[in-house]
CSV table of C-alpha atoms in Angstrom, one decimal:
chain,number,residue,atom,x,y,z
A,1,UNK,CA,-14.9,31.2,-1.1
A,2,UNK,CA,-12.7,31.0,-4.1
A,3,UNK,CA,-15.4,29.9,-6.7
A,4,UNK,CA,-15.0,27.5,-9.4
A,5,UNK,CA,-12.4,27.9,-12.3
A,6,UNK,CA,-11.1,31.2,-10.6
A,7,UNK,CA,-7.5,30.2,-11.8
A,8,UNK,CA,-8.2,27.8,-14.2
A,9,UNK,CA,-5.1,27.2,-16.6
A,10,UNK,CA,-2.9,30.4,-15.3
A,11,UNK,CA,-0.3,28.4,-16.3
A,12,UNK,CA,2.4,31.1,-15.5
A,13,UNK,CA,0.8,31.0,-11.7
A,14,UNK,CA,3.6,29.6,-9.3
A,15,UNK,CA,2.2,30.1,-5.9
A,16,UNK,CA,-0.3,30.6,-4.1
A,17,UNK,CA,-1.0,31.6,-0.7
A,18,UNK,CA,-4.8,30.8,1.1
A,19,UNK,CA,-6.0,32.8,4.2
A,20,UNK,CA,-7.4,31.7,7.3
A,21,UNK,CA,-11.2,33.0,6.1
A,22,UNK,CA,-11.5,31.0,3.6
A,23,UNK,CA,-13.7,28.0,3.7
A,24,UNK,CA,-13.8,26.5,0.3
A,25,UNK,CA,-12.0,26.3,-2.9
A,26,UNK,CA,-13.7,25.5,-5.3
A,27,UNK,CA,-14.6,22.8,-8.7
A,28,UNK,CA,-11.8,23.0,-10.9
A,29,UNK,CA,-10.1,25.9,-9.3
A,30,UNK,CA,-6.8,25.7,-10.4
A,31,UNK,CA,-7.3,22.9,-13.1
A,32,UNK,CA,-4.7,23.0,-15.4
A,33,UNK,CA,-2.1,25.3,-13.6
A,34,UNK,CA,0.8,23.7,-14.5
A,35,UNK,CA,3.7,25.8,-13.3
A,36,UNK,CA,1.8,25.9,-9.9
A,37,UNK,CA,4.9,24.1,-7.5
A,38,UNK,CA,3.7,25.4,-4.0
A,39,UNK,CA,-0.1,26.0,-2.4
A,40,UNK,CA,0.2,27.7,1.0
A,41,UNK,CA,-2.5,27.5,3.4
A,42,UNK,CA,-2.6,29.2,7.0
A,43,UNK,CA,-2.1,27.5,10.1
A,44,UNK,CA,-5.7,28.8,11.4
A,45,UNK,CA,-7.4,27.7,8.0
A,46,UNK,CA,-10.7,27.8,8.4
A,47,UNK,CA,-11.1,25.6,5.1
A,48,UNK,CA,-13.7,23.1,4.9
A,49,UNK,CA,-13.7,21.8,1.4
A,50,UNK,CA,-11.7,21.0,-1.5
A,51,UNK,CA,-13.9,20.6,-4.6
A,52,UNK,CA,-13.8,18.3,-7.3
A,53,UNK,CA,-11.0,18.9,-9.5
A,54,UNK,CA,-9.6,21.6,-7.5
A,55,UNK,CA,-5.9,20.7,-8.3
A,56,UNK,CA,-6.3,18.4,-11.2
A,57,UNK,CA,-3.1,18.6,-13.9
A,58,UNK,CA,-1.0,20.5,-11.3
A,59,UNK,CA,1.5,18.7,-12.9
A,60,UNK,CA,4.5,20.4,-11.2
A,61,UNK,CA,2.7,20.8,-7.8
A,62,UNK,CA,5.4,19.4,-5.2
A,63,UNK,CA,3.8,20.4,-1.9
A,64,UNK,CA,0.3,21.3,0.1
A,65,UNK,CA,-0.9,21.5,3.4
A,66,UNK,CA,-4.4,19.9,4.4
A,67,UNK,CA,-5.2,22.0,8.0
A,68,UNK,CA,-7.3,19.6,10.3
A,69,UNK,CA,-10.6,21.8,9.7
A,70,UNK,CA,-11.1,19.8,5.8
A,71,UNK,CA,-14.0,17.5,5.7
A,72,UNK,CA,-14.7,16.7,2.3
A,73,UNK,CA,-11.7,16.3,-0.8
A,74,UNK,CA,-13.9,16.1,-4.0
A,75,UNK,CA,-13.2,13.4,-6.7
A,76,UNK,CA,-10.0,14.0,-9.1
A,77,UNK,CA,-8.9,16.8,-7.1
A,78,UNK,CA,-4.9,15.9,-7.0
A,79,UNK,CA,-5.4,13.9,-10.0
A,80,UNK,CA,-2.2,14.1,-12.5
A,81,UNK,CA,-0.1,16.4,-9.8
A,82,UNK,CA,2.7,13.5,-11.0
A,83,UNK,CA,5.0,15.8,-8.7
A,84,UNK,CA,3.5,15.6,-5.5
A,85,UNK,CA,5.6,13.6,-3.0
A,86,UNK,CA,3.9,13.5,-0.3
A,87,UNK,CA,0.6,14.9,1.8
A,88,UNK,CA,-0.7,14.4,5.2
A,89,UNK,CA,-4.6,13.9,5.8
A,90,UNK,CA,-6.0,14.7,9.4
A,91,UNK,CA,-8.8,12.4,10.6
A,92,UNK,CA,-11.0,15.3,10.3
A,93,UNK,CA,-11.6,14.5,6.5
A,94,UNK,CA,-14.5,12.2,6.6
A,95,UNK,CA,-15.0,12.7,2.8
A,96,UNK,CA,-13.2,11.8,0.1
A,97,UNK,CA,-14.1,11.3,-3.7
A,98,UNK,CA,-13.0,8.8,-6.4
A,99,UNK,CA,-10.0,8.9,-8.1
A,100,UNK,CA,-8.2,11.8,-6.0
A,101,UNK,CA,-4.7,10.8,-6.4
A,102,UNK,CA,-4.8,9.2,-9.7
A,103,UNK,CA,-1.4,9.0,-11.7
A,104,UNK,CA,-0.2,10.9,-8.7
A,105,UNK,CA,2.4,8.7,-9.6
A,106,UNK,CA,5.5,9.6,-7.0
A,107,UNK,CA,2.9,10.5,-4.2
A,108,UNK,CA,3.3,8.7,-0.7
A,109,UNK,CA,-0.2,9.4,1.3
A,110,UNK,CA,-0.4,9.8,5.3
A,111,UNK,CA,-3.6,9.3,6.9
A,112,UNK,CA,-4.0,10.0,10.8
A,113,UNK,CA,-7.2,7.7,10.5
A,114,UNK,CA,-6.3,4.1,11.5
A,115,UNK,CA,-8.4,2.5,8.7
A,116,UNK,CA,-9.9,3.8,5.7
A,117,UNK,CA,-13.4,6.0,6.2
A,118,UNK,CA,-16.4,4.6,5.4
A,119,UNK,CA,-17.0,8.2,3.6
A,120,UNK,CA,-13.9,7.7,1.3
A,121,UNK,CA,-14.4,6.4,-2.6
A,122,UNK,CA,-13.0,2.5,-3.1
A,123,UNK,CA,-10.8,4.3,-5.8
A,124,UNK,CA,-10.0,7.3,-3.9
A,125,UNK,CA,-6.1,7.1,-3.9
A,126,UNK,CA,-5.3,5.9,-7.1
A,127,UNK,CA,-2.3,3.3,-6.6
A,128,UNK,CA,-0.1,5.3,-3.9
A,129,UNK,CA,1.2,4.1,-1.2
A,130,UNK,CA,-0.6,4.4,2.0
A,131,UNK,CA,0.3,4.7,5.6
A,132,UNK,CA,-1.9,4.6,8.3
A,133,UNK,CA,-2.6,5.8,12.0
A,134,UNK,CA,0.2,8.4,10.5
A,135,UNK,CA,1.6,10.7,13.9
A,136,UNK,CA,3.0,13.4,10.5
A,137,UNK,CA,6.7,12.0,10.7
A,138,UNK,CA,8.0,10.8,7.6
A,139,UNK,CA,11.2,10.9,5.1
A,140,UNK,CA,14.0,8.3,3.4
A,141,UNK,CA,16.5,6.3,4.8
A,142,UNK,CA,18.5,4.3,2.7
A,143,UNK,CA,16.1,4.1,-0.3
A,144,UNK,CA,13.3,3.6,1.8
A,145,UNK,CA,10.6,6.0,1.8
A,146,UNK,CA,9.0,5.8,5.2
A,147,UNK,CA,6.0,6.8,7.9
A,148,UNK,CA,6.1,6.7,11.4
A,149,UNK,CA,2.7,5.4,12.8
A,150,UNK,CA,0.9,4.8,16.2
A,151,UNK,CA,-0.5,1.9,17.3
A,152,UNK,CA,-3.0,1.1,19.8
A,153,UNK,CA,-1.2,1.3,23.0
A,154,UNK,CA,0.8,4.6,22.1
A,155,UNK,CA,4.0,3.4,21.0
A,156,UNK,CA,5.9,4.5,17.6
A,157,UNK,CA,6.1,1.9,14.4
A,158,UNK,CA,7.4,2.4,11.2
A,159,UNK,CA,5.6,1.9,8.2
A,160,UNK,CA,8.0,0.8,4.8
A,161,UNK,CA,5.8,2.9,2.0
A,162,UNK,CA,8.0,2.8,-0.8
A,163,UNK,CA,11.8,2.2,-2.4
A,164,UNK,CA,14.1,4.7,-4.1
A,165,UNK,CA,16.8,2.6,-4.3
A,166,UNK,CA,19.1,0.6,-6.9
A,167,UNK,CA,19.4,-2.7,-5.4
A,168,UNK,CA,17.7,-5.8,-7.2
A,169,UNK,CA,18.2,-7.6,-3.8
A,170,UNK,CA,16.2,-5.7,-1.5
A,171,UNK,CA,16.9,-5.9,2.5
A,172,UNK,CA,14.7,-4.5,4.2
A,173,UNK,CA,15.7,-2.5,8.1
A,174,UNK,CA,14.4,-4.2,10.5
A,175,UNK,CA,14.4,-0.3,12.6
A,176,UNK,CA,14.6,2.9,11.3
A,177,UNK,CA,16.5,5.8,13.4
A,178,UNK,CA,14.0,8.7,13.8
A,179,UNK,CA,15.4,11.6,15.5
A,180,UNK,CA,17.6,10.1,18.1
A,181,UNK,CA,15.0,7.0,18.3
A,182,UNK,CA,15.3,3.7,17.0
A,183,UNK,CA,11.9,2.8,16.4
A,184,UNK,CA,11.0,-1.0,14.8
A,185,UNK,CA,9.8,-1.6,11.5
A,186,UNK,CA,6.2,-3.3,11.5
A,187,UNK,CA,4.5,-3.0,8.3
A,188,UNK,CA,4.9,-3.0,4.6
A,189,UNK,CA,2.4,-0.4,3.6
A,190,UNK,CA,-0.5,-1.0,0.8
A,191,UNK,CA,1.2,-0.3,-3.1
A,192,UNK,CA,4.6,0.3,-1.3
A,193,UNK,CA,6.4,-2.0,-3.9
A,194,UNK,CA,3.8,-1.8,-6.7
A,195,UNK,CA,4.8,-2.4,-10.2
A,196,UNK,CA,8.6,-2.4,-9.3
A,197,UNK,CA,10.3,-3.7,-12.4
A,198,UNK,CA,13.6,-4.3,-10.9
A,199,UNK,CA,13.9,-6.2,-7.7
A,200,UNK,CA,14.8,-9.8,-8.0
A,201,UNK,CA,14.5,-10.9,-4.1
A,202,UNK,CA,13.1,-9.3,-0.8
A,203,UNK,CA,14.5,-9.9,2.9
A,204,UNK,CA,11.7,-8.8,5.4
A,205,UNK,CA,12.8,-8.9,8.8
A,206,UNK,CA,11.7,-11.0,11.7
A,207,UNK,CA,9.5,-7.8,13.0
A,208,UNK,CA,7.2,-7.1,10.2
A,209,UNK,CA,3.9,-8.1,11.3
A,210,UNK,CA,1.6,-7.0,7.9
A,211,UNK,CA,2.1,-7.0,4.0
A,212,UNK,CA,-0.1,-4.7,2.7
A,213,UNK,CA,-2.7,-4.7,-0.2
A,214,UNK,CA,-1.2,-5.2,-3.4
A,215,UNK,CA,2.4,-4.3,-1.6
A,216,UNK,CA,4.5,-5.9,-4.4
A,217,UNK,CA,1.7,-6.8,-6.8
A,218,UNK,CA,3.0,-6.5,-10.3
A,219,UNK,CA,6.9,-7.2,-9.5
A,220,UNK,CA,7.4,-8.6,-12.6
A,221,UNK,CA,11.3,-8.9,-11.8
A,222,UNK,CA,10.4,-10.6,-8.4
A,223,UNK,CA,11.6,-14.6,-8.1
A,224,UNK,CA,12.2,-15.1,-4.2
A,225,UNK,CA,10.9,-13.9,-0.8
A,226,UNK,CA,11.2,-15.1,2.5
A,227,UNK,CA,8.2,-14.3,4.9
A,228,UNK,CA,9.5,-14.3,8.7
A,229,UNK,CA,7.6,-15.7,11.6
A,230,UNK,CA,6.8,-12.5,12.6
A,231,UNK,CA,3.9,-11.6,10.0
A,232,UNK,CA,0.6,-12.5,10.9
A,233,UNK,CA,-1.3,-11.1,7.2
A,234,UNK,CA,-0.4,-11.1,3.9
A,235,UNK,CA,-2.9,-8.7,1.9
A,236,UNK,CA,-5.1,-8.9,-0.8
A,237,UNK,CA,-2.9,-8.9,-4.5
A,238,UNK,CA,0.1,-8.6,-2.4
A,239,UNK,CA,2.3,-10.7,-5.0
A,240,UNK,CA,-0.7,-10.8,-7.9
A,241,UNK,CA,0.9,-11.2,-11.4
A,242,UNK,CA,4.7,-11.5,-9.9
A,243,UNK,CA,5.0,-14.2,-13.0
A,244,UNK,CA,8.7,-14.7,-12.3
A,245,UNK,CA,8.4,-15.5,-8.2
A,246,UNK,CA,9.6,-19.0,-8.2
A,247,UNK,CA,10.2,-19.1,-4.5
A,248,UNK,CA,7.5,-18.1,-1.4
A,249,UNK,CA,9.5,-19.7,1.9
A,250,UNK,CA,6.9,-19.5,4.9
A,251,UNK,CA,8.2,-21.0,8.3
A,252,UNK,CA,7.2,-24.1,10.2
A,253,UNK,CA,6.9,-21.3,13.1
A,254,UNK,CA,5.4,-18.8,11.1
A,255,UNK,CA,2.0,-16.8,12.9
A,256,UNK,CA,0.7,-16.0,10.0
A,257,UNK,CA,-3.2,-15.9,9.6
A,258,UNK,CA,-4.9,-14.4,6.9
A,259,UNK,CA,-3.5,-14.6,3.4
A,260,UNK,CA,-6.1,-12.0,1.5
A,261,UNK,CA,-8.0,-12.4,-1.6
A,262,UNK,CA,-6.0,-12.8,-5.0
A,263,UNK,CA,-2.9,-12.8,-3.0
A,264,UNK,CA,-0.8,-15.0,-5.4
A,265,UNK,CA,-3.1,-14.6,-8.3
A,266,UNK,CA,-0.8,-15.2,-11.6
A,267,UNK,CA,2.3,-16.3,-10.1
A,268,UNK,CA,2.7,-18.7,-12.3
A,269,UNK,CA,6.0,-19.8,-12.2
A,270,UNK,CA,5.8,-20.9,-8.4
A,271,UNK,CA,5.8,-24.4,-8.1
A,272,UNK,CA,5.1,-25.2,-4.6
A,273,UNK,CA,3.9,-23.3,-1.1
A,274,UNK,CA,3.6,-24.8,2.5
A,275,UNK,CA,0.7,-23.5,4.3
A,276,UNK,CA,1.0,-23.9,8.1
A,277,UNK,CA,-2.1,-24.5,10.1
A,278,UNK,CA,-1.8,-20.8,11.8
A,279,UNK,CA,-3.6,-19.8,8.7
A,280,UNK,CA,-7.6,-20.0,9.5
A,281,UNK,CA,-8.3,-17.0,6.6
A,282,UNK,CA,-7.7,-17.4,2.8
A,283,UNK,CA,-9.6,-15.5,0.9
A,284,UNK,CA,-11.4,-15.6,-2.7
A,285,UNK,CA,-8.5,-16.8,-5.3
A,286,UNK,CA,-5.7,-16.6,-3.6
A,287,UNK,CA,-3.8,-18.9,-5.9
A,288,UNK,CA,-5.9,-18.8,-8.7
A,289,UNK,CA,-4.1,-19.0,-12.5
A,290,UNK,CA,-1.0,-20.5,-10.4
A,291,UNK,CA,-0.6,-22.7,-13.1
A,292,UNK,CA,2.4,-25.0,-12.1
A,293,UNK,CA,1.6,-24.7,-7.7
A,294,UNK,CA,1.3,-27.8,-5.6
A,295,UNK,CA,-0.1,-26.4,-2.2
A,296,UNK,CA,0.7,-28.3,0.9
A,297,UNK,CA,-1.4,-27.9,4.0
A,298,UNK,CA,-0.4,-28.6,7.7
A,299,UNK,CA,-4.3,-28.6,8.3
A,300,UNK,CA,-6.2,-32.2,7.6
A,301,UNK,CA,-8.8,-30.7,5.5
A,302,UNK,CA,-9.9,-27.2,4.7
A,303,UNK,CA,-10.6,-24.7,7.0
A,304,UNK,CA,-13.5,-23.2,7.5
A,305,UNK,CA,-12.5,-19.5,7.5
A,306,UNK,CA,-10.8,-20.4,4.0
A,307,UNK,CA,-12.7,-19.3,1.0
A,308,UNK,CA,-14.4,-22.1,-1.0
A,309,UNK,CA,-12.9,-21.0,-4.3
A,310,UNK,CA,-9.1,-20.5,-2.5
A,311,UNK,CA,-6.9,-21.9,-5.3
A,312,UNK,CA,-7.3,-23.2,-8.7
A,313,UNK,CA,-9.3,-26.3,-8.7
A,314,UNK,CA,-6.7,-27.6,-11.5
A,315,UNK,CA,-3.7,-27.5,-9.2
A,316,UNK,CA,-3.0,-30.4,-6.5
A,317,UNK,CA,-3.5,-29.7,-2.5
A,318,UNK,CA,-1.7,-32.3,-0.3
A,319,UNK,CA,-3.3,-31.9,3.0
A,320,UNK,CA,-2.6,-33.1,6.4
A,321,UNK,CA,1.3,-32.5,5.5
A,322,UNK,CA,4.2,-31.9,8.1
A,323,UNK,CA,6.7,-29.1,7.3
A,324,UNK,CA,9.7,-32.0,7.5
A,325,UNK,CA,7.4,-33.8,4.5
A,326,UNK,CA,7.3,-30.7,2.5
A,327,UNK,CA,10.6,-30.3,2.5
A,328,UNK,CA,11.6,-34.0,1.6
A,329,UNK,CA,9.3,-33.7,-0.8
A,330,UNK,CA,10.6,-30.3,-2.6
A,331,UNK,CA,14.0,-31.7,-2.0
């Protein structure tokens, strides 16, 4: 055990090395260590649990190893290491507190668990990116920060988590090479865009099946995007408060089915949408404070599966409207 505040604020500590006997660290460990870059843990850790603070204001912390024998990450215990580029959690971390990653602000996160944990705080990572069903491979191509995930049958995916780049008019791949393999890209990961300033359009490609949670939520330089047949879910926030998007083109072909709560919440210089009838879910205030939308519907009346407070009751809805109509009518 390395008990609580052992190191706190040895702010000439640089690095650390952790042996295989230990089994915790402890609250507020190395709080305030500020010149700590690099925490080495053994291969055979036998390291159960992280405490509460453990790591808090590791402000130049750049790397960390979590061994698959953690269980429990206590609340705030990365928070403010604005250094940290990226860490790996194993599925063995059933555990995890509120507000661990906070204003870990240039912090990708890859989870091997497929979904979140029913053990992990609402709150727990703070904003960053998250990939998940993560097989550990990960880097940058072209801007784009990256994971490479598994899905259910065994085959490779990549994950877009994240842009480095300068481009205002983002394109994004629609495969990633990964060592010798080209492997498809599938998903736009949850805060991958969030808060971008910059970008002015986004191309995703016809083989992105899901837009994360709040994925480009705050773009407040965002005025066009084009979603492909291919995606099937568009998440919760994805595009809330992107005041400037005038333009959301979805496809008389598109697949898409769910369009998650607050999805388009505060876009409020977009001035028209065309919902096909492959949509069965919309969820609470997806287009609410859209204050200059007219929504047109393929579907004759609403849905069942759609919330009943989907849009703002002050906009129009024209219902029972073919794709050919909407765009006569736009026209």
């Amino acid at each position: 055990t390395i008990g609580e505040n052992a190191f706190y604020k040895c702010i000439s500590l640089t690095s650390i090395y952790i042996p295989d006997s230990v089994t915790t660290i402890g609250s507020s460990t190395f709080e305030g260590c500020s010149n700590l870059t690099a925490v080495a843990i053994s291969e055979n850790s036998q390291l159960t649990t992280i405490g509460e603070n453990a790591f808090q204001y590791c402000s130049s912390l750049t790397s960390i190893y979590i061994p698959d024998s953690v269980t429990t990450i206590g609340e705030n215990a990365f928070f403010y290491c604005s250094s940290l580029t990226s860490i790996y959690i194993p599925d063995s971390v059933t555990t995890i507190g509120e507000n661990v990653f906070l204003n870990c602000s240039n912090l990708t996160i890859y989870c091997e668990a497929s979904s979140e944990p029913s053990g992990w705080d609402s709150s727990w990572n703070g904003y960053c990116p998250v990939v998940w069903s993560s097989n550990g491979q990960y880097g940058e191509y072209n801007g784009f920060i990256y994971g490479v995930s598994i899905d259910s049958e065994g085959n490779p995916y990549i994950v877009i988590a994240g842009y480095t780049g300068s481009s205002t008019n983002v394109v994004i791949p629609s495969s990633i090479n990964v060592d010798g393999e080209d492997i498809p890209v599938k998903a736009i990961a949850n805060n991958a865009f969030y808060y971008n300033g910059t970008i002015t359009s986004i191309t995703i490609p016809d083989s992105v099946t899901t837009i994360g949670s709040q994925a480009f939520s705050d773009c407040s330089s965002l005025t066009s995007i084009y979603i492909p047949d291919s995606v099937t879910t568009i998440g919760s926030f994805a595009f809330y408060n992107c005041f400037n998007l005038t333009t959301v083109t979805i496809s008389e072909n598109s697949r898409l089915a769910t369009i998650g709560h607050y999805a388009f919440r505060y876009c409020s210089s977009l001035t028209s949408i065309y919902i096909p009838d492959s949509v069965t879910s919309i969820g609470y205030l997806a287009f609410f404070n859209c204050s200059n939308l007219t929504i047109y519907c393929e579907a004759s009346s609403k849905p069942s599966g759609w919330d009943a407070n989907w849009y703002s009751y002050s906009r129009p809805v024209v219902w029972n409207c073919t794709y050919d109509e909407y765009l006569e009518t736009i026209a």
